[in-house]
Structures are given as structure tokens and as C-alpha cells.
Amino acid sequence: MFSIAFHVFPIFLHLLLLGLWAAPHLEHRVVFPMDRQGFISLWVTVIATSFGTIYFAMTLYVTQKLATYYELCKEQTLTSVHDHLLSWSGTGSAFLNLCKQLRLPASVLGTSTVFLYLCTISVLHVTTPALFSVESFNLSVQSTALTQGFLDWQGSDNNLYEVLSSVNPEDGQAEVSAIGFNITCGYLRGTNVEMKDKYTPEWAGWRNISFGPPLGAYNMIPLGPNIITAGDLNPSIMPADLTLWNSVILYTGNTVIDSYGNTGFPISLVNPTGPNSTITDIQFLQCSKHSVDQHGQVDSKTGKIISSSLQPSILKNHSKWSEYVEQPRSDRNESLMDSGLRLNLLQWAGLIAASQSDFSSVPSTYDVGQGTTSLSWPEIYLMEFLGLDPTSVTTNISLTPGPILHLHEIENALSALVSSLFWIAGHIRPLPLEMKYSSDALYYSGSSVIEPPGLSASSVNLVQIVSAARLNVISVNDGDLYDDKFTSHAVQDKNQ
């Protein structure tokens, strides 16, 4: 009875291991920290070796005693009894007795049976510790991480996205919310109206551009090559029936083409402008913005977004000219921040146009005495983005024509500028005295203190890839050792 139990139990154990392996790999749920791999691996080997040694020693002892009793009770020749009992002394003895059967075949079957049994016990004793191993693998760990409303500096591919409050030394990605600014530009039709009076702005180098209704006329400042500027058409000073809702007007003396090589509607100047009177046409564009909700993954190590993960992407590499069409008003809540003072996404055009009061020290023409002709900071940003270098402002000479601009490059540049403006609004806070005694606080808000926009805080699920160790079973199928390490990676990918 004991002999049967000792021999049936390994079969049952092997079927159990096959079930674990085919589940698939239920033993992989036993996970250990990576720094404990050596310790756990040692004890797995020790326990498996000890179990195999003790168990098969007991099995062999019981089987040997029963076989000896059987041989002594069985009616057979003394030579056969001698060969059988001597074979049970060990595998080597059984092998020598089997060789002797070649000369005197007294008990070939019995000796062969004992030899094969002892060989099987030896194989099981050696391979049992190898059935279990502790292997390393990459484990996805999900945790909650705090985020801030904006990134540490202007976004990726013209986006603003949530950033982790702190970086993590482990590899991982966090799914975060983002917002993109999709800019669409179209050309404006207009004509240059010649002004005869020498005391008019035309005499000082200005140009009067008539767009007709509803825009009316616009006095264009002197313009040099490789310069793009924003028209100061502030909706707040226009009639009630004339508004530039969610749009801004740009113009440049450089040629602007689309992906098909077509120009928009360049307005010919009656009197060329720029150094050597090289600028004969001006391209006017009106550009509108559409906010796009996005999502992407932030690298937990660097805190930066993975550009390829941003969906949907708004970065443009193709464009086609068309006349600007006024965009319909939307009821969508365009509030980006709501802490104290609400900063509305529709204010971007006013920030660009009104910012012309914040001029840099870079002139837009060589003759800086012709009125206010310095470039504003948003204009410099756009020119840097587009690679425009206005060298003529120092020499008043233009030896080569300016580079040809692509419409979608201007749209991408303006999108990046809008991202930067809202980043500044969220990160650069006014000084305390400015907040306390500003005219907005004293005369418009009805409060003695005005609060600047603040960053909203949230949380996201952070998925990190960490190294860990787990128990692994090597199955034995049809008597052959089968190492499933060759297929464990495929099973792991399927499970994860």
C-alpha cells in the first residue's frame, strides 16, 4: 500500500504542475521583490532538492524491501535471486549485472527492470530541483500621482498638458489630460489706398490698407523684410457689429505659400516699403483658434510628455490657402483656469494684439524715428519660430529676398505662441503690490485685492514598469524535460 502511494503521488504532482503551467502559469502570481531574488532562488532550490532527496530515498527504500521479500518468496533459481538482490544495491551494480547477462542470461528481464527503475529514480532525483526557478520580469504597477495644471515650460507640439508633481526614478507612464490650440488661417482681400496729404501717416512711411466691410481700413506700420507682425485690431475699440471673435490678424512682407505652392491674396502696395523699396506686396492673414481636448502619456522619469502619444495630434504638415471665413461663436466653456480671476481661452487674440504696447528694443525698420516701429515680444516669438532674421534693421539694405513661408508653419508657430501665453499666465504671478493696487483691482473688480490665475491640481493613474521576480515552473511532458522559458515572454505579453 505504501509503495503504491509513493509511486502515485509523483504522478499526481506532475499533473498538478502541468495544470499550473497550462492555466497559463498560475505560479507566476507568486511575485517577490527584485532584491530578494537571490535569497528566494536559493531556498527554492534547497527545498526542492531536500524534498526530492528525502522522498525518493523513502520510495526506493520501501520498494527495495518489498522487492527483496518478493524475490525470496518466489520460486526461481538461486542465480536469478542472486542477480535480482545484487541489482538492488545500486544503479552501478544493476548495470554490471545486466552486462553479465550477456554471458550468462539467467535473469535478463528482472535485472533490466531493476536497472531501468533505478535509472528513473536517479533522473527524478536530479531533475526535481530544476522544475522550479525564480525568474526576473517586468511588472506593471499602477499608482496614483498628483498633477499640476501645466507643464514646467511651454508644451510639446503646441500643447499644454498636466505634469506630475514630482518625478519618479522608475520607468513608467501616466495618462494625462492635455489641451491643444488648433490654428486655422485664411487670407484677407484688400487694397492699398494712396494718401496724398504729407501730414498723414502715409507720409511717415505708414500704409493705409482698405479691407472693405466689415473690417474697414487699417493703417499699417512701416515693415521691413523677414518680419511678421500682428495687426492691432482690438475688438474692444470696434463698433458693436464689428468684432474679431477668437481671431487675430497677422501680416508679413514675405511670400506665404501653401503645400501646393499657391499664394493667398498678396496686397500690392502703391508705394513699396522696406529697405531699397524691396517690399511690394503684403500678405494679410486672419487666424482663428479652436481648442482641442487631448490625452497623452507623461514619462515619470523626465516629467515630459511623449509627443507620439498625444491624441488627437494638431501639429500640421499640410495646408491649403482659402479666404478667411468668420468662425461661428461657440457655447463651449473655454475657461482654462478658474482660481480668483478666470482666464478665458478666447482672450488669446487680445493678448497678442494688445501686447504691442509691450515693445522690445528690436526695431521693425532701420529708420527708428518713424513713429513706433519696434517689434513686440509675441512678434519676436513668431519670427524665432519661423526662422526669420531681420538683418535689414541694422543696415537698411536687403540684398536677398526673404525666405518663403508655408501657411501651416505660421499656424504651428501661432499655436505655440498661444500655448506660451497661457503658460505665462499660469506660472508667472504678479507681485503682491501689483495685485493689491492695480487699476483692475481698484476700479473694475470691486475688490482691493485681485487674484491671478492659479494652477489646478488633480491626480492621474501612473503605470510604472518595475523589475520583479516570480516563481516559474518548468513542465515535464511525455517524459521529456521542457523548459518553457522560450515561451514565457509570449505568455507574459498575453497576460499583461
Short mmCIF file of C-alpha atoms in Angstrom, two decimals:
data_model
loop_
_atom_site.label_atom_id
_atom_site.label_comp_id
_atom_site.label_asym_id
_atom_site.label_seq_id
_atom_site.Cartn_x
_atom_site.Cartn_y
_atom_site.Cartn_z
CA MET A 1 0.00 0.00 0.00
CA PHE A 2 2.82 2.40 0.91
CA SER A 3 4.65 1.55 -2.31
CA ILE A 4 1.58 2.34 -4.40
CA ALA A 5 1.09 5.66 -2.60
CA PHE A 6 4.75 6.61 -3.03
CA HIS A 7 4.57 5.95 -6.77
CA VAL A 8 1.16 7.52 -7.43
CA PHE A 9 1.98 10.78 -5.64
CA PRO A 10 4.73 11.89 -8.15
CA ILE A 11 2.27 11.28 -10.99
CA PHE A 12 -0.35 13.39 -9.23
CA LEU A 13 2.25 16.08 -8.50
CA HIS A 14 3.34 16.18 -12.13
CA LEU A 15 -0.27 16.51 -13.32
CA LEU A 16 -0.70 19.37 -10.86
CA LEU A 17 2.39 21.13 -12.24
CA LEU A 18 1.13 20.62 -15.78
CA GLY A 19 -2.15 22.23 -14.75
CA LEU A 20 -0.31 25.23 -13.30
CA TRP A 21 1.77 25.55 -16.46
CA ALA A 22 -1.24 25.29 -18.80
CA ALA A 23 -3.52 27.67 -16.82
CA PRO A 24 -1.34 29.50 -18.02
CA HIS A 25 1.31 29.86 -15.36
CA LEU A 26 -0.69 30.34 -12.20
CA GLU A 27 2.59 30.13 -10.30
CA HIS A 28 3.54 33.49 -11.84
CA ARG A 29 1.21 35.10 -9.33
CA VAL A 30 3.81 34.38 -6.66
CA VAL A 31 5.86 37.58 -7.02
CA PHE A 32 8.87 38.74 -4.98
CA PRO A 33 10.83 41.99 -4.85
CA MET A 34 13.81 42.01 -7.20
CA ASP A 35 16.29 42.47 -4.35
CA ARG A 36 15.06 39.17 -2.85
CA GLN A 37 15.59 37.10 -6.00
CA GLY A 38 18.88 35.54 -4.86
CA PHE A 39 17.54 34.64 -1.42
CA ILE A 40 14.27 33.18 -2.73
CA SER A 41 16.04 31.29 -5.53
CA LEU A 42 18.41 29.70 -3.01
CA TRP A 43 15.61 28.48 -0.77
CA VAL A 44 13.53 27.22 -3.68
CA THR A 45 16.49 25.09 -4.75
CA VAL A 46 17.18 23.91 -1.19
CA ILE A 47 13.57 22.93 -0.55
CA ALA A 48 13.14 21.19 -3.93
CA THR A 49 16.43 19.31 -3.53
CA SER A 50 15.65 18.28 0.04
CA PHE A 51 12.17 17.14 -0.90
CA GLY A 52 13.43 15.14 -3.88
CA THR A 53 16.24 13.51 -1.92
CA ILE A 54 14.12 12.51 1.07
CA TYR A 55 11.05 11.49 -0.90
CA PHE A 56 12.82 9.31 -3.48
CA ALA A 57 15.08 7.80 -0.81
CA MET A 58 11.98 6.69 1.08
CA THR A 59 10.38 5.45 -2.13
CA LEU A 60 13.49 3.45 -3.03
CA TYR A 61 13.77 2.03 0.49
CA VAL A 62 10.15 0.80 0.55
CA THR A 63 10.36 -0.59 -2.99
CA GLN A 64 13.67 -2.35 -2.27
CA LYS A 65 12.28 -4.04 0.85
CA LEU A 66 9.16 -5.21 -0.97
CA ALA A 67 11.22 -6.46 -3.93
CA THR A 68 13.56 -8.38 -1.61
CA TYR A 69 10.61 -10.03 0.13
CA TYR A 70 9.07 -10.89 -3.23
CA GLU A 71 12.30 -12.40 -4.59
CA LEU A 72 12.77 -14.58 -1.52
CA CYS A 73 9.20 -15.87 -1.65
CA LYS A 74 9.11 -16.50 -5.37
CA GLU A 75 10.02 -19.90 -6.81
CA GLN A 76 13.05 -19.29 -9.05
CA THR A 77 16.66 -20.32 -9.46
CA LEU A 78 19.21 -19.25 -6.91
CA THR A 79 21.16 -17.46 -9.66
CA SER A 80 18.16 -15.31 -10.53
CA VAL A 81 17.59 -14.48 -6.86
CA HIS A 82 21.25 -13.57 -6.52
CA ASP A 83 21.19 -11.32 -9.60
CA HIS A 84 17.98 -9.55 -8.57
CA LEU A 85 19.05 -8.87 -4.99
CA LEU A 86 22.50 -7.73 -6.09
CA SER A 87 20.96 -5.35 -8.67
CA TRP A 88 19.04 -3.54 -5.89
CA SER A 89 22.35 -2.49 -4.35
CA GLY A 90 22.55 0.45 -6.74
CA THR A 91 22.43 1.63 -10.33
CA GLY A 92 26.05 0.66 -10.98
CA SER A 93 25.57 -2.82 -9.58
CA ALA A 94 22.42 -3.26 -11.68
CA PHE A 95 24.33 -2.18 -14.78
CA LEU A 96 27.16 -4.69 -14.13
CA ASN A 97 24.67 -7.50 -13.57
CA LEU A 98 22.93 -6.55 -16.81
CA CYS A 99 26.26 -6.81 -18.63
CA LYS A 100 26.86 -10.25 -17.09
CA GLN A 101 23.57 -11.38 -18.59
CA LEU A 102 25.25 -11.19 -21.98
CA ARG A 103 27.49 -14.10 -20.98
CA LEU A 104 25.03 -15.99 -18.80
CA PRO A 105 21.41 -14.89 -19.40
CA ALA A 106 19.97 -16.22 -16.14
CA SER A 107 17.64 -13.23 -15.35
CA VAL A 108 17.67 -10.70 -18.18
CA LEU A 109 14.12 -9.37 -17.66
CA GLY A 110 14.34 -8.95 -13.89
CA THR A 111 17.78 -7.32 -13.96
CA SER A 112 16.73 -4.98 -16.78
CA THR A 113 13.60 -3.96 -14.83
CA VAL A 114 15.60 -3.12 -11.71
CA PHE A 115 18.17 -1.16 -13.75
CA LEU A 116 15.50 0.92 -15.54
CA TYR A 117 13.70 1.60 -12.25
CA LEU A 118 16.87 2.81 -10.55
CA CYS A 119 17.73 4.99 -13.56
CA THR A 120 14.26 6.55 -13.42
CA ILE A 121 14.63 7.30 -9.71
CA SER A 122 18.04 8.89 -10.40
CA VAL A 123 16.65 11.10 -13.16
CA LEU A 124 13.74 12.23 -10.98
CA HIS A 125 16.13 12.93 -8.11
CA VAL A 126 18.35 15.11 -10.31
CA THR A 127 15.62 16.95 -12.22
CA THR A 128 13.20 17.68 -9.37
CA PRO A 129 15.11 20.80 -8.16
CA ALA A 130 15.20 22.07 -11.75
CA LEU A 131 11.41 22.03 -12.02
CA PHE A 132 11.23 25.28 -10.08
CA SER A 133 13.07 28.52 -10.71
CA VAL A 134 12.84 32.20 -9.80
CA GLU A 135 12.96 34.39 -12.90
CA SER A 136 13.03 38.15 -13.34
CA PHE A 137 10.41 40.01 -15.37
CA ASN A 138 8.95 43.48 -15.91
CA LEU A 139 5.87 44.19 -13.82
CA SER A 140 3.34 46.95 -14.49
CA VAL A 141 2.46 48.72 -11.26
CA GLN A 142 -0.38 51.23 -11.16
CA SER A 143 -0.43 54.00 -8.59
CA THR A 144 -1.96 57.44 -8.14
CA ALA A 145 0.18 60.53 -8.77
CA LEU A 146 -0.64 64.19 -8.17
CA THR A 147 -0.55 66.56 -11.13
CA GLN A 148 -0.47 70.29 -11.77
CA GLY A 149 -2.37 72.10 -14.45
CA PHE A 150 0.55 72.97 -16.72
CA LEU A 151 4.00 71.79 -17.62
CA ASP A 152 7.25 73.35 -16.38
CA TRP A 153 7.76 75.11 -19.70
CA GLN A 154 5.87 75.58 -22.92
CA GLY A 155 4.29 72.46 -24.29
CA SER A 156 5.12 69.81 -26.82
CA ASP A 157 3.72 70.15 -30.33
CA ASN A 158 1.77 73.29 -29.34
CA ASN A 159 0.07 71.72 -26.33
CA LEU A 160 -0.40 72.31 -22.65
CA TYR A 161 -0.62 69.20 -20.52
CA GLU A 162 -0.77 68.11 -16.91
CA VAL A 163 2.55 67.31 -15.27
CA LEU A 164 3.40 65.11 -12.32
CA SER A 165 4.04 66.99 -9.09
CA SER A 166 7.26 65.01 -8.68
CA VAL A 167 9.31 62.75 -10.92
CA ASN A 168 9.88 59.08 -10.16
CA PRO A 169 13.17 57.21 -10.64
CA GLU A 170 11.35 54.16 -12.03
CA ASP A 171 10.28 53.85 -15.65
CA GLY A 172 6.60 54.46 -16.15
CA GLN A 173 3.91 56.40 -17.97
CA ALA A 174 0.95 58.34 -16.66
CA GLU A 175 -2.11 59.05 -18.79
CA VAL A 176 -2.76 62.79 -18.51
CA SER A 177 -5.12 65.34 -19.98
CA ALA A 178 -3.87 67.94 -22.44
CA ILE A 179 -5.22 70.80 -24.46
CA GLY A 180 -4.07 71.81 -27.93
CA PHE A 181 -4.63 75.02 -29.83
CA ASN A 182 -5.53 74.33 -33.44
CA ILE A 183 -4.94 77.48 -35.51
CA THR A 184 -6.59 77.99 -38.91
CA CYS A 185 -5.56 80.95 -41.08
CA GLY A 186 -7.05 82.40 -44.25
CA TYR A 187 -6.11 85.36 -46.44
CA LEU A 188 -7.82 88.77 -46.37
CA ARG A 189 -8.72 90.68 -49.52
CA GLY A 190 -7.77 94.34 -49.52
CA THR A 191 -6.22 97.27 -51.42
CA ASN A 192 -3.62 99.89 -50.62
CA VAL A 193 -5.21 103.36 -50.72
CA GLU A 194 -2.70 106.07 -51.64
CA MET A 195 -2.74 109.06 -49.27
CA LYS A 196 -1.70 112.44 -50.79
CA ASP A 197 -1.52 114.58 -47.66
CA LYS A 198 2.10 114.69 -46.49
CA TYR A 199 0.95 115.11 -42.91
CA THR A 200 -0.93 111.83 -42.95
CA PRO A 201 0.61 108.61 -41.63
CA GLU A 202 1.35 107.63 -45.26
CA TRP A 203 3.95 110.39 -45.42
CA ALA A 204 5.69 108.96 -42.34
CA GLY A 205 6.05 105.56 -44.02
CA TRP A 206 2.70 104.10 -43.00
CA ARG A 207 0.41 102.40 -45.50
CA ASN A 208 -3.37 102.57 -45.49
CA ILE A 209 -4.99 99.22 -46.28
CA SER A 210 -8.71 99.06 -47.04
CA PHE A 211 -10.37 95.69 -46.50
CA GLY A 212 -13.89 96.88 -47.07
CA PRO A 213 -16.74 95.87 -44.79
CA PRO A 214 -16.77 94.68 -42.15
CA LEU A 215 -13.08 95.32 -41.30
CA GLY A 216 -12.81 98.75 -42.90
CA ALA A 217 -9.42 100.49 -43.16
CA TYR A 218 -6.19 99.80 -41.34
CA ASN A 219 -3.01 101.89 -41.07
CA MET A 220 -0.08 99.50 -41.46
CA ILE A 221 3.17 100.44 -39.72
CA PRO A 222 6.42 100.53 -41.73
CA LEU A 223 7.55 97.00 -42.41
CA GLY A 224 10.95 95.54 -43.25
CA PRO A 225 11.76 92.13 -44.76
CA ASN A 226 11.72 88.94 -42.69
CA ILE A 227 9.21 90.43 -40.26
CA ILE A 228 5.77 89.20 -39.30
CA THR A 229 3.58 91.39 -37.12
CA ALA A 230 0.16 91.36 -35.51
CA GLY A 231 -2.44 93.92 -36.51
CA ASP A 232 -3.57 95.96 -33.51
CA LEU A 233 -7.26 95.41 -34.17
CA ASN A 234 -8.58 95.21 -30.65
CA PRO A 235 -12.24 94.14 -30.60
CA SER A 236 -12.88 96.37 -27.57
CA ILE A 237 -12.43 99.58 -29.65
CA MET A 238 -14.51 98.43 -32.62
CA PRO A 239 -18.21 99.00 -33.20
CA ALA A 240 -20.58 96.53 -31.64
CA ASP A 241 -21.38 94.98 -35.01
CA LEU A 242 -17.67 94.55 -35.85
CA THR A 243 -15.83 92.04 -33.70
CA LEU A 244 -12.85 89.79 -34.28
CA TRP A 245 -14.17 86.96 -32.15
CA ASN A 246 -11.48 84.42 -31.28
CA SER A 247 -9.14 85.57 -34.08
CA VAL A 248 -6.10 87.73 -34.76
CA ILE A 249 -4.74 89.45 -37.88
CA LEU A 250 -1.11 88.97 -39.00
CA TYR A 251 0.75 90.40 -41.96
CA THR A 252 4.21 89.97 -43.48
CA GLY A 253 6.23 91.10 -46.47
CA ASN A 254 7.50 87.57 -47.07
CA THR A 255 5.82 85.30 -49.59
CA VAL A 256 3.47 82.80 -47.94
CA ILE A 257 2.52 79.66 -49.86
CA ASP A 258 0.53 76.55 -49.10
CA SER A 259 1.53 72.94 -49.68
CA TYR A 260 0.60 73.29 -53.37
CA GLY A 261 2.82 76.33 -53.96
CA ASN A 262 -0.11 78.75 -54.18
CA THR A 263 -0.03 82.22 -52.66
CA GLY A 264 -3.00 83.71 -50.85
CA PHE A 265 -4.06 87.23 -51.79
CA PRO A 266 -0.96 89.46 -51.53
CA ILE A 267 -1.96 93.13 -51.40
CA SER A 268 0.11 95.25 -53.80
CA LEU A 269 1.46 98.48 -52.32
CA VAL A 270 1.18 101.73 -54.27
CA ASN A 271 4.48 102.83 -52.77
CA PRO A 272 6.79 99.91 -51.91
CA THR A 273 8.19 99.81 -48.40
CA GLY A 274 11.23 98.35 -46.70
CA PRO A 275 14.92 98.91 -47.47
CA ASN A 276 15.56 99.75 -51.13
CA SER A 277 11.76 99.66 -51.51
CA THR A 278 12.02 95.89 -51.89
CA ILE A 279 8.65 95.03 -50.37
CA THR A 280 5.95 95.47 -52.99
CA ASP A 281 3.30 93.10 -51.63
CA ILE A 282 1.94 92.42 -48.17
CA GLN A 283 0.20 89.20 -47.17
CA PHE A 284 -2.58 89.68 -44.60
CA LEU A 285 -3.89 86.66 -42.70
CA GLN A 286 -6.67 86.31 -40.20
CA CYS A 287 -6.27 83.33 -37.89
CA SER A 288 -8.77 81.72 -35.54
CA LYS A 289 -8.21 79.23 -32.73
CA HIS A 290 -10.05 76.06 -31.83
CA SER A 291 -9.25 74.36 -28.53
CA VAL A 292 -8.82 70.59 -28.81
CA ASP A 293 -9.08 68.26 -25.82
CA GLN A 294 -6.28 65.72 -25.93
CA HIS A 295 -4.74 62.97 -23.89
CA GLY A 296 -1.22 61.63 -23.78
CA GLN A 297 1.36 59.86 -21.65
CA VAL A 298 3.95 61.56 -19.44
CA ASP A 299 7.29 59.89 -18.74
CA SER A 300 7.55 59.52 -14.96
CA LYS A 301 11.35 59.91 -15.05
CA THR A 302 11.58 63.14 -17.03
CA GLY A 303 8.12 64.54 -16.36
CA LYS A 304 7.79 65.34 -20.07
CA ILE A 305 5.06 64.19 -22.37
CA ILE A 306 5.75 61.56 -25.02
CA SER A 307 4.95 63.51 -28.18
CA SER A 308 3.90 60.45 -30.16
CA SER A 309 1.28 59.60 -27.52
CA LEU A 310 -0.70 62.84 -27.90
CA GLN A 311 -4.08 62.15 -29.46
CA PRO A 312 -5.52 63.70 -31.48
CA SER A 313 -2.44 65.40 -32.91
CA ILE A 314 -2.81 69.01 -34.05
CA LEU A 315 0.69 69.51 -35.45
CA LYS A 316 0.25 70.44 -39.10
CA ASN A 317 2.43 69.47 -42.05
CA HIS A 318 -0.02 70.37 -44.81
CA SER A 319 -2.02 73.47 -45.73
CA LYS A 320 -4.19 74.96 -48.46
CA TRP A 321 -4.95 78.63 -48.98
CA SER A 322 -8.53 79.89 -48.73
CA GLU A 323 -10.19 83.16 -47.87
CA TYR A 324 -10.81 83.66 -44.18
CA VAL A 325 -14.34 82.86 -43.05
CA GLU A 326 -15.63 84.22 -39.75
CA GLN A 327 -15.89 81.37 -37.24
CA PRO A 328 -19.26 80.76 -35.56
CA ARG A 329 -19.43 81.51 -31.89
CA SER A 330 -19.35 78.50 -29.60
CA ASP A 331 -21.13 77.96 -26.29
CA ARG A 332 -18.28 75.75 -25.12
CA ASN A 333 -16.76 76.65 -21.77
CA GLU A 334 -13.34 77.93 -22.80
CA SER A 335 -12.11 78.67 -19.28
CA LEU A 336 -8.62 77.26 -18.83
CA MET A 337 -8.18 78.27 -15.20
CA ASP A 338 -10.69 79.30 -12.59
CA SER A 339 -8.92 80.45 -9.45
CA GLY A 340 -9.68 84.01 -8.46
CA LEU A 341 -9.52 85.51 -11.96
CA ARG A 342 -10.85 83.35 -14.79
CA LEU A 343 -8.51 83.26 -17.74
CA ASN A 344 -10.61 82.59 -20.79
CA LEU A 345 -9.15 80.91 -23.85
CA LEU A 346 -10.89 83.47 -26.03
CA GLN A 347 -8.61 86.21 -24.68
CA TRP A 348 -5.59 84.97 -26.64
CA ALA A 349 -6.10 87.35 -29.59
CA GLY A 350 -6.28 90.35 -27.31
CA LEU A 351 -3.12 89.22 -25.53
CA ILE A 352 -1.23 89.14 -28.83
CA ALA A 353 -2.60 92.37 -30.32
CA ALA A 354 -2.71 94.40 -27.11
CA SER A 355 0.80 93.25 -26.24
CA GLN A 356 2.12 95.59 -28.91
CA SER A 357 2.23 98.14 -26.09
CA ASP A 358 5.00 95.94 -24.63
CA PHE A 359 7.63 96.56 -27.25
CA SER A 360 11.09 95.09 -27.34
CA SER A 361 14.19 97.05 -28.28
CA VAL A 362 14.28 95.42 -31.73
CA PRO A 363 13.13 97.90 -34.42
CA SER A 364 10.97 96.81 -37.32
CA THR A 365 12.68 99.28 -39.70
CA TYR A 366 16.09 100.91 -40.00
CA ASP A 367 14.69 104.42 -39.52
CA VAL A 368 13.56 104.18 -35.90
CA GLY A 369 12.46 107.80 -36.00
CA GLN A 370 9.34 106.96 -38.00
CA GLY A 371 6.96 106.58 -35.10
CA THR A 372 6.64 103.46 -33.01
CA THR A 373 8.30 100.77 -35.10
CA SER A 374 9.72 98.32 -32.57
CA LEU A 375 8.78 94.66 -32.60
CA SER A 376 6.60 93.28 -29.83
CA TRP A 377 7.57 90.20 -27.87
CA PRO A 378 4.92 87.95 -29.50
CA GLU A 379 6.19 89.04 -32.92
CA ILE A 380 9.75 88.14 -31.95
CA TYR A 381 8.50 84.75 -30.75
CA LEU A 382 6.82 84.07 -34.09
CA MET A 383 9.90 85.18 -36.02
CA GLU A 384 12.16 82.95 -33.93
CA PHE A 385 9.84 80.01 -34.54
CA LEU A 386 9.74 80.66 -38.30
CA GLY A 387 13.49 81.34 -38.59
CA LEU A 388 13.09 84.96 -39.74
CA ASP A 389 16.18 87.14 -39.25
CA PRO A 390 15.51 90.87 -39.95
CA THR A 391 19.12 91.85 -40.70
CA SER A 392 17.97 94.96 -42.57
CA VAL A 393 17.07 96.72 -39.31
CA THR A 394 20.79 97.39 -38.79
CA THR A 395 21.84 98.17 -42.39
CA ASN A 396 18.64 99.30 -44.14
CA ILE A 397 19.82 97.14 -47.03
CA SER A 398 18.14 93.98 -48.25
CA LEU A 399 20.48 92.07 -50.54
CA THR A 400 18.46 88.86 -50.82
CA PRO A 401 14.72 88.17 -50.79
CA GLY A 402 13.32 86.80 -47.55
CA PRO A 403 12.60 83.09 -47.16
CA ILE A 404 9.30 81.73 -48.39
CA LEU A 405 6.97 80.85 -45.53
CA HIS A 406 4.48 78.00 -45.51
CA LEU A 407 0.97 78.58 -44.27
CA HIS A 408 0.99 75.59 -41.93
CA GLU A 409 4.30 76.74 -40.41
CA ILE A 410 2.67 80.04 -39.45
CA GLU A 411 -0.29 78.15 -37.97
CA ASN A 412 2.05 75.94 -35.93
CA ALA A 413 4.05 78.97 -34.78
CA LEU A 414 0.92 80.82 -33.68
CA SER A 415 -0.32 77.72 -31.90
CA ALA A 416 2.96 77.52 -29.97
CA LEU A 417 2.70 81.22 -29.12
CA VAL A 418 -0.80 80.76 -27.71
CA SER A 419 0.47 77.85 -25.58
CA SER A 420 3.28 80.02 -24.25
CA LEU A 421 0.93 82.89 -23.40
CA PHE A 422 -1.29 80.69 -21.29
CA TRP A 423 1.74 79.05 -19.68
CA ILE A 424 2.98 82.50 -18.64
CA ALA A 425 -0.44 83.38 -17.24
CA GLY A 426 -0.39 80.26 -15.08
CA HIS A 427 3.21 80.37 -13.86
CA ILE A 428 4.42 83.96 -13.63
CA ARG A 429 2.45 85.58 -10.85
CA PRO A 430 2.27 89.36 -10.37
CA LEU A 431 4.00 90.94 -7.39
CA PRO A 432 1.87 91.39 -4.25
CA LEU A 433 1.69 95.19 -4.57
CA GLU A 434 0.63 94.90 -8.20
CA MET A 435 -2.16 92.54 -7.25
CA LYS A 436 -3.24 94.81 -4.40
CA TYR A 437 -3.13 98.22 -6.08
CA SER A 438 -3.60 97.52 -9.79
CA SER A 439 -6.24 99.54 -11.59
CA ASP A 440 -8.15 96.37 -12.34
CA ALA A 441 -8.37 95.56 -8.66
CA LEU A 442 -9.31 99.08 -7.57
CA TYR A 443 -11.71 100.16 -10.27
CA TYR A 444 -13.06 97.10 -12.05
CA SER A 445 -13.14 94.12 -9.75
CA GLY A 446 -14.73 95.92 -6.82
CA SER A 447 -12.15 94.39 -4.50
CA SER A 448 -8.95 95.74 -3.02
CA VAL A 449 -7.06 92.59 -3.99
CA ILE A 450 -7.18 90.76 -7.31
CA GLU A 451 -6.01 87.17 -7.57
CA PRO A 452 -4.09 85.98 -10.64
CA PRO A 453 -4.95 82.72 -12.36
CA GLY A 454 -3.78 79.66 -10.49
CA LEU A 455 -2.91 76.11 -11.49
CA SER A 456 -5.49 73.47 -10.76
CA ALA A 457 -4.37 70.26 -9.06
CA SER A 458 -5.59 66.78 -9.92
CA SER A 459 -4.44 63.18 -9.89
CA VAL A 460 -3.83 60.53 -12.54
CA ASN A 461 -3.09 56.83 -12.67
CA LEU A 462 0.65 56.27 -13.02
CA VAL A 463 1.65 52.98 -14.66
CA GLN A 464 5.26 52.10 -13.88
CA ILE A 465 7.40 49.27 -15.21
CA VAL A 466 9.42 47.78 -12.35
CA SER A 467 11.65 44.72 -12.20
CA ALA A 468 10.42 41.88 -10.01
CA ALA A 469 10.98 38.14 -9.51
CA ARG A 470 8.42 35.36 -9.69
CA LEU A 471 8.16 31.62 -9.31
CA ASN A 472 8.37 29.68 -12.55
CA VAL A 473 7.54 26.02 -13.22
CA ILE A 474 9.28 24.00 -15.92
CA SER A 475 6.92 21.32 -17.15
CA VAL A 476 7.88 17.74 -17.96
CA ASN A 477 5.81 16.46 -20.86
CA ASP A 478 5.82 12.86 -22.09
CA GLY A 479 8.92 12.11 -20.04
CA ASP A 480 10.99 14.86 -21.67
CA LEU A 481 12.22 17.97 -19.90
CA TYR A 482 10.58 21.02 -21.44
CA ASP A 483 11.87 24.44 -20.48
CA ASP A 484 9.11 26.94 -21.06
CA LYS A 485 11.44 29.91 -20.82
CA PHE A 486 11.30 30.10 -24.58
CA THR A 487 7.57 30.79 -24.44
CA SER A 488 7.23 32.61 -21.12
CA HIS A 489 7.66 36.02 -22.73
CA ALA A 490 4.81 35.40 -25.15
CA VAL A 491 2.56 34.22 -22.33
CA GLN A 492 3.58 37.24 -20.24
CA ASP A 493 2.65 39.65 -23.03
CA LYS A 494 -0.69 37.94 -23.46
CA ASN A 495 -1.47 38.18 -19.74
CA GLN A 496 -0.43 41.80 -19.43
#
